[in-house]
């Protein structure tokens, strides 16, 4: 005898939970809505209406002016973030592979010391990083910022991949070795294709950290090599004459869109990748 269980009706407690969540979501989205609406308004429209009022006439003048001001710096951030994310992810995968499956004497000590990089605040490495970039001739360049972000993010990417690789059965790697597979063959043809969830975690983590960085950008870059976060700060704080809030809001939206797109497209893989190595077997 079978029974069919239908959908349970919403109880008062569930309705309260959903109402609370919707209210929290609405409050959280208010700043984004204000930014978006203001970016399409004229200065006169901004002064005449309230923050949540719709524009009298939608205009792209604020967006065009904002792109003229920060567009070049936007591409600087792309030139910094993309290679830094790719390099730090690849090196982290190699480090995690070695530390989990090709252990050597002192590997655990090395891994423990490497983890200190996860807890070092940005301010601690400013002076030594500045000295190193000066010696390498990379001061005030986008290449120097790429190097800084790769080195700083390497501890995190290594941790992510190492925790994932230790969950892979050792028998898989031993069987590959018996078949004659070498170091890079095992890594490139067996482990790397299995690492897609962890790769997504590293891509999201590193891209968000690098794109939103301000401190490294303002310290290690100058002039035309600065990232968009520094350019946005300069635009908002150094504008002359009447304040153009529509331009400021449009520039802030331009600066925030890439990370928003990354989370919308790949956010579902983030938690899945973080828990990929939680169970060994």
Coordinates of C-alpha atoms in Angstrom, one line a residue:
X1 CA 0.0 0.0 0.0
X2 CA 1.4 3.3 -1.0
X3 CA 0.7 6.8 0.1
X4 CA 1.2 10.0 -1.8
X5 CA 2.5 12.9 0.2
X6 CA 1.7 16.3 -1.2
X7 CA 3.3 19.6 -0.6
X8 CA 3.0 20.7 2.9
X9 CA 1.3 24.0 3.3
X10 CA 3.3 26.9 4.7
X11 CA 3.1 27.1 8.4
X12 CA 3.2 30.4 10.2
X13 CA 6.8 29.8 11.2
X14 CA 7.9 29.1 7.6
X15 CA 6.1 32.2 6.4
X16 CA 7.9 34.2 9.1
X17 CA 11.2 32.8 8.0
X18 CA 10.6 33.6 4.3
X19 CA 9.3 37.1 5.1
X20 CA 12.4 37.8 7.2
X21 CA 14.7 36.5 4.4
X22 CA 12.9 38.6 1.8
X23 CA 13.2 41.7 4.0
X24 CA 16.9 41.1 4.6
X25 CA 17.4 40.6 0.8
X26 CA 15.5 43.8 0.1
X27 CA 17.6 45.8 2.6
X28 CA 20.8 44.3 1.2
X29 CA 19.8 45.3 -2.3
X30 CA 18.8 48.9 -1.5
X31 CA 22.4 50.3 -2.0
X32 CA 22.7 48.5 -5.4
X33 CA 19.3 49.8 -6.5
X34 CA 20.3 53.3 -5.5
X35 CA 23.6 53.1 -7.3
X36 CA 21.9 51.8 -10.5
X37 CA 19.1 54.4 -10.5
X38 CA 21.5 57.2 -9.8
X39 CA 23.9 56.2 -12.5
X40 CA 21.1 56.8 -15.1
X41 CA 20.0 60.2 -13.8
X42 CA 21.1 63.7 -14.7
X43 CA 22.6 65.9 -11.9
X44 CA 19.5 68.0 -11.9
X45 CA 17.3 64.9 -11.6
X46 CA 19.4 63.8 -8.6
X47 CA 19.0 67.1 -6.8
X48 CA 15.3 67.2 -7.5
X49 CA 14.2 63.6 -6.5
X50 CA 14.9 61.1 -3.7
X51 CA 17.3 58.3 -3.8
X52 CA 14.8 55.6 -4.8
X53 CA 12.9 57.7 -7.3
X54 CA 13.0 56.6 -11.0
X55 CA 14.9 59.0 -13.4
X56 CA 12.7 61.5 -15.2
X57 CA 14.6 60.4 -18.3
X58 CA 17.1 57.6 -18.5
X59 CA 20.5 58.8 -19.7
X60 CA 23.8 57.1 -20.4
X61 CA 25.8 60.3 -20.0
X62 CA 27.0 59.3 -16.5
X63 CA 28.2 55.9 -17.8
X64 CA 30.0 57.4 -20.8
X65 CA 31.8 59.9 -18.6
X66 CA 32.7 57.2 -16.0
X67 CA 34.1 55.0 -18.7
X68 CA 36.2 57.8 -20.1
X69 CA 37.6 58.3 -16.6
X70 CA 38.2 54.7 -15.5
X71 CA 38.1 52.6 -18.7
X72 CA 41.8 52.4 -19.1
X73 CA 42.2 51.4 -15.5
X74 CA 39.5 48.8 -15.9
X75 CA 41.8 47.1 -18.5
X76 CA 44.7 47.4 -16.1
X77 CA 42.8 45.4 -13.6
X78 CA 42.0 42.8 -16.3
X79 CA 45.7 42.6 -17.2
X80 CA 46.5 42.1 -13.5
X81 CA 43.8 39.7 -12.5
X82 CA 43.7 37.3 -15.3
X83 CA 47.4 36.2 -15.4
X84 CA 47.6 36.4 -11.6
X85 CA 44.6 34.1 -11.2
X86 CA 45.8 31.6 -13.8
X87 CA 49.4 31.5 -12.5
X88 CA 48.5 31.2 -8.8
X89 CA 45.9 28.5 -9.6
X90 CA 48.4 26.4 -11.6
X91 CA 51.2 26.7 -9.1
X92 CA 48.8 26.0 -6.3
X93 CA 47.7 22.8 -8.1
X94 CA 51.3 21.7 -8.5
X95 CA 52.2 22.5 -4.9
X96 CA 49.1 20.6 -3.6
X97 CA 49.9 17.7 -5.8
X98 CA 53.5 17.5 -4.6
X99 CA 52.6 18.0 -0.9
X100 CA 49.9 15.3 -1.0
X101 CA 51.2 12.6 -3.3
X102 CA 55.0 13.1 -3.7
X103 CA 55.9 13.7 -0.1
X104 CA 59.5 14.4 0.7
X105 CA 61.5 14.8 3.9
X106 CA 60.2 18.0 5.6
X107 CA 57.1 18.3 3.4
X108 CA 54.8 18.6 6.4
X109 CA 57.0 21.4 7.9
X110 CA 57.1 23.1 4.5
X111 CA 53.3 23.0 4.2
X112 CA 52.9 24.3 7.8
X113 CA 55.2 27.2 7.0
X114 CA 53.4 27.9 3.8
X115 CA 50.1 28.1 5.6
X116 CA 51.5 31.1 7.6
X117 CA 50.9 33.0 4.3
X118 CA 47.1 32.6 4.8
X119 CA 47.3 34.6 8.0
X120 CA 49.7 37.4 7.1
X121 CA 47.9 40.7 6.8
X122 CA 48.6 42.8 3.7
X123 CA 50.4 45.5 5.7
X124 CA 53.1 43.1 6.8
X125 CA 54.5 42.5 3.4
X126 CA 54.4 46.0 2.0
X127 CA 58.0 46.9 2.8
X128 CA 59.6 43.6 1.8
X129 CA 57.5 43.5 -1.4
X130 CA 58.4 47.0 -2.3
X131 CA 62.1 46.3 -1.8
X132 CA 61.8 43.1 -3.9
X133 CA 59.9 44.8 -6.8
X134 CA 62.5 47.6 -6.8
X135 CA 65.4 45.1 -7.1
X136 CA 63.6 43.3 -9.9
X137 CA 62.8 46.5 -11.8
X138 CA 59.0 45.9 -11.5
X139 CA 58.1 48.8 -9.2
X140 CA 55.0 50.8 -10.4
X141 CA 54.1 48.3 -13.1
X142 CA 51.2 45.9 -13.7
X143 CA 53.7 43.0 -13.9
X144 CA 54.9 43.8 -10.4
X145 CA 51.3 43.7 -9.2
X146 CA 50.8 40.4 -10.9
X147 CA 53.9 39.0 -9.1
X148 CA 52.7 40.3 -5.7
X149 CA 49.2 38.8 -6.1
X150 CA 50.6 35.5 -7.3
X151 CA 52.9 35.2 -4.3
X152 CA 50.3 36.3 -1.8
X153 CA 47.6 34.0 -3.2
X154 CA 49.8 31.0 -3.5
X155 CA 49.3 29.9 0.1
X156 CA 45.5 29.8 -0.4
X157 CA 45.5 28.0 -3.7
X158 CA 48.0 25.4 -2.3
X159 CA 45.8 24.8 0.7
X160 CA 42.7 24.3 -1.5
X161 CA 44.4 21.8 -3.8
X162 CA 46.3 20.0 -1.1
X163 CA 43.1 19.4 0.9
X164 CA 41.4 18.1 -2.3
X165 CA 44.2 15.8 -3.4
X166 CA 44.6 14.1 0.0
X167 CA 41.0 12.8 -0.5
X168 CA 41.9 11.0 -3.7
X169 CA 42.8 7.3 -3.1
X170 CA 46.5 6.6 -3.2
X171 CA 45.8 3.4 -5.2
X172 CA 44.9 5.5 -8.2
X173 CA 48.3 7.2 -8.3
X174 CA 50.2 4.0 -7.6
X175 CA 48.4 2.3 -10.4
X176 CA 49.3 5.1 -12.8
X177 CA 53.0 4.8 -11.7
X178 CA 52.9 1.1 -12.3
X179 CA 51.7 1.8 -15.8
X180 CA 54.7 4.0 -16.4
X181 CA 53.0 7.4 -15.9
X182 CA 55.4 10.1 -14.7
X183 CA 55.1 13.2 -12.5
X184 CA 53.5 15.5 -15.1
X185 CA 51.5 12.7 -16.8
X186 CA 49.7 11.8 -13.6
X187 CA 49.1 15.5 -12.8
X188 CA 47.9 16.6 -16.3
X189 CA 45.9 13.6 -17.4
X190 CA 44.5 12.2 -14.2
X191 CA 44.4 14.7 -11.3
X192 CA 43.9 18.0 -13.1
X193 CA 40.7 16.9 -14.9
X194 CA 39.4 15.7 -11.5
X195 CA 40.1 19.1 -9.9
X196 CA 37.5 21.2 -11.7
X197 CA 35.5 22.0 -8.4
X198 CA 38.7 23.1 -6.7
X199 CA 39.9 25.1 -9.8
X200 CA 36.6 27.0 -9.7
X201 CA 37.1 27.8 -6.0
X202 CA 40.6 29.1 -6.7
X203 CA 39.4 31.1 -9.7
X204 CA 36.5 32.8 -7.8
X205 CA 38.6 33.3 -4.6
X206 CA 41.6 34.8 -6.4
X207 CA 39.7 36.9 -8.9
X208 CA 37.6 38.4 -6.2
X209 CA 40.6 39.1 -4.0
X210 CA 42.7 40.6 -6.8
X211 CA 40.0 42.6 -8.5
X212 CA 38.8 44.2 -5.3
X213 CA 42.3 44.9 -4.0
X214 CA 43.0 48.6 -3.2
X215 CA 46.0 48.5 -0.8
X216 CA 48.5 46.7 -3.2
X217 CA 47.3 48.8 -6.1
X218 CA 47.8 52.1 -4.4
X219 CA 51.2 51.1 -2.9
X220 CA 52.8 49.2 -5.8
X221 CA 51.4 51.0 -8.8
X222 CA 51.3 54.6 -9.9
X223 CA 49.9 56.7 -12.8
X224 CA 48.6 54.7 -15.8
X225 CA 49.5 51.3 -14.2
X226 CA 47.0 51.6 -11.3
X227 CA 44.0 49.2 -11.1
X228 CA 40.4 50.4 -11.3
X229 CA 39.9 50.4 -7.5
X230 CA 42.5 53.1 -7.1
X231 CA 41.1 55.0 -10.1
X232 CA 37.6 54.9 -8.6
X233 CA 38.9 56.3 -5.3
X234 CA 40.7 59.1 -7.2
X235 CA 37.6 59.9 -9.2
X236 CA 35.3 60.1 -6.2
X237 CA 37.7 62.1 -4.0
X238 CA 39.5 64.4 -6.4
X239 CA 36.6 65.6 -8.6
X240 CA 36.4 69.4 -8.9
X241 CA 33.3 71.6 -9.2
X242 CA 29.8 70.3 -8.6
X243 CA 29.7 66.7 -7.4
X244 CA 28.6 64.3 -10.2
X245 CA 27.0 61.5 -8.3
X246 CA 25.7 59.8 -11.5
X247 CA 29.3 59.5 -12.8
X248 CA 30.6 58.2 -9.4
X249 CA 27.8 55.6 -9.2
X250 CA 28.3 54.5 -12.8
X251 CA 32.1 54.1 -12.2
X252 CA 31.4 52.1 -9.0
X253 CA 29.1 49.8 -11.0
X254 CA 31.7 49.4 -13.7
X255 CA 34.3 48.4 -11.0
X256 CA 31.9 46.0 -9.4
X257 CA 30.4 44.3 -12.4
X258 CA 33.2 41.7 -13.1
X259 CA 33.0 40.2 -9.7
X260 CA 29.2 40.2 -9.8
X261 CA 29.3 38.4 -13.1
X262 CA 31.8 35.8 -11.8
X263 CA 29.7 35.0 -8.8
X264 CA 26.5 34.8 -10.9
X265 CA 28.0 32.4 -13.4
X266 CA 30.2 30.3 -11.1
X267 CA 29.0 30.9 -7.6
X268 CA 27.2 27.6 -7.4
X269 CA 30.6 25.8 -7.8
X270 CA 32.2 27.6 -4.9
X271 CA 30.6 25.7 -2.0
X272 CA 30.8 22.5 -4.0
X273 CA 34.5 22.9 -4.5
X274 CA 35.2 23.9 -0.9
X275 CA 33.6 20.6 0.3
X276 CA 35.0 18.4 -2.5
X277 CA 37.9 17.2 -0.3
X278 CA 36.0 17.0 3.0
X279 CA 35.6 13.2 2.9
X280 CA 38.5 10.8 2.0
X281 CA 37.7 7.7 0.1

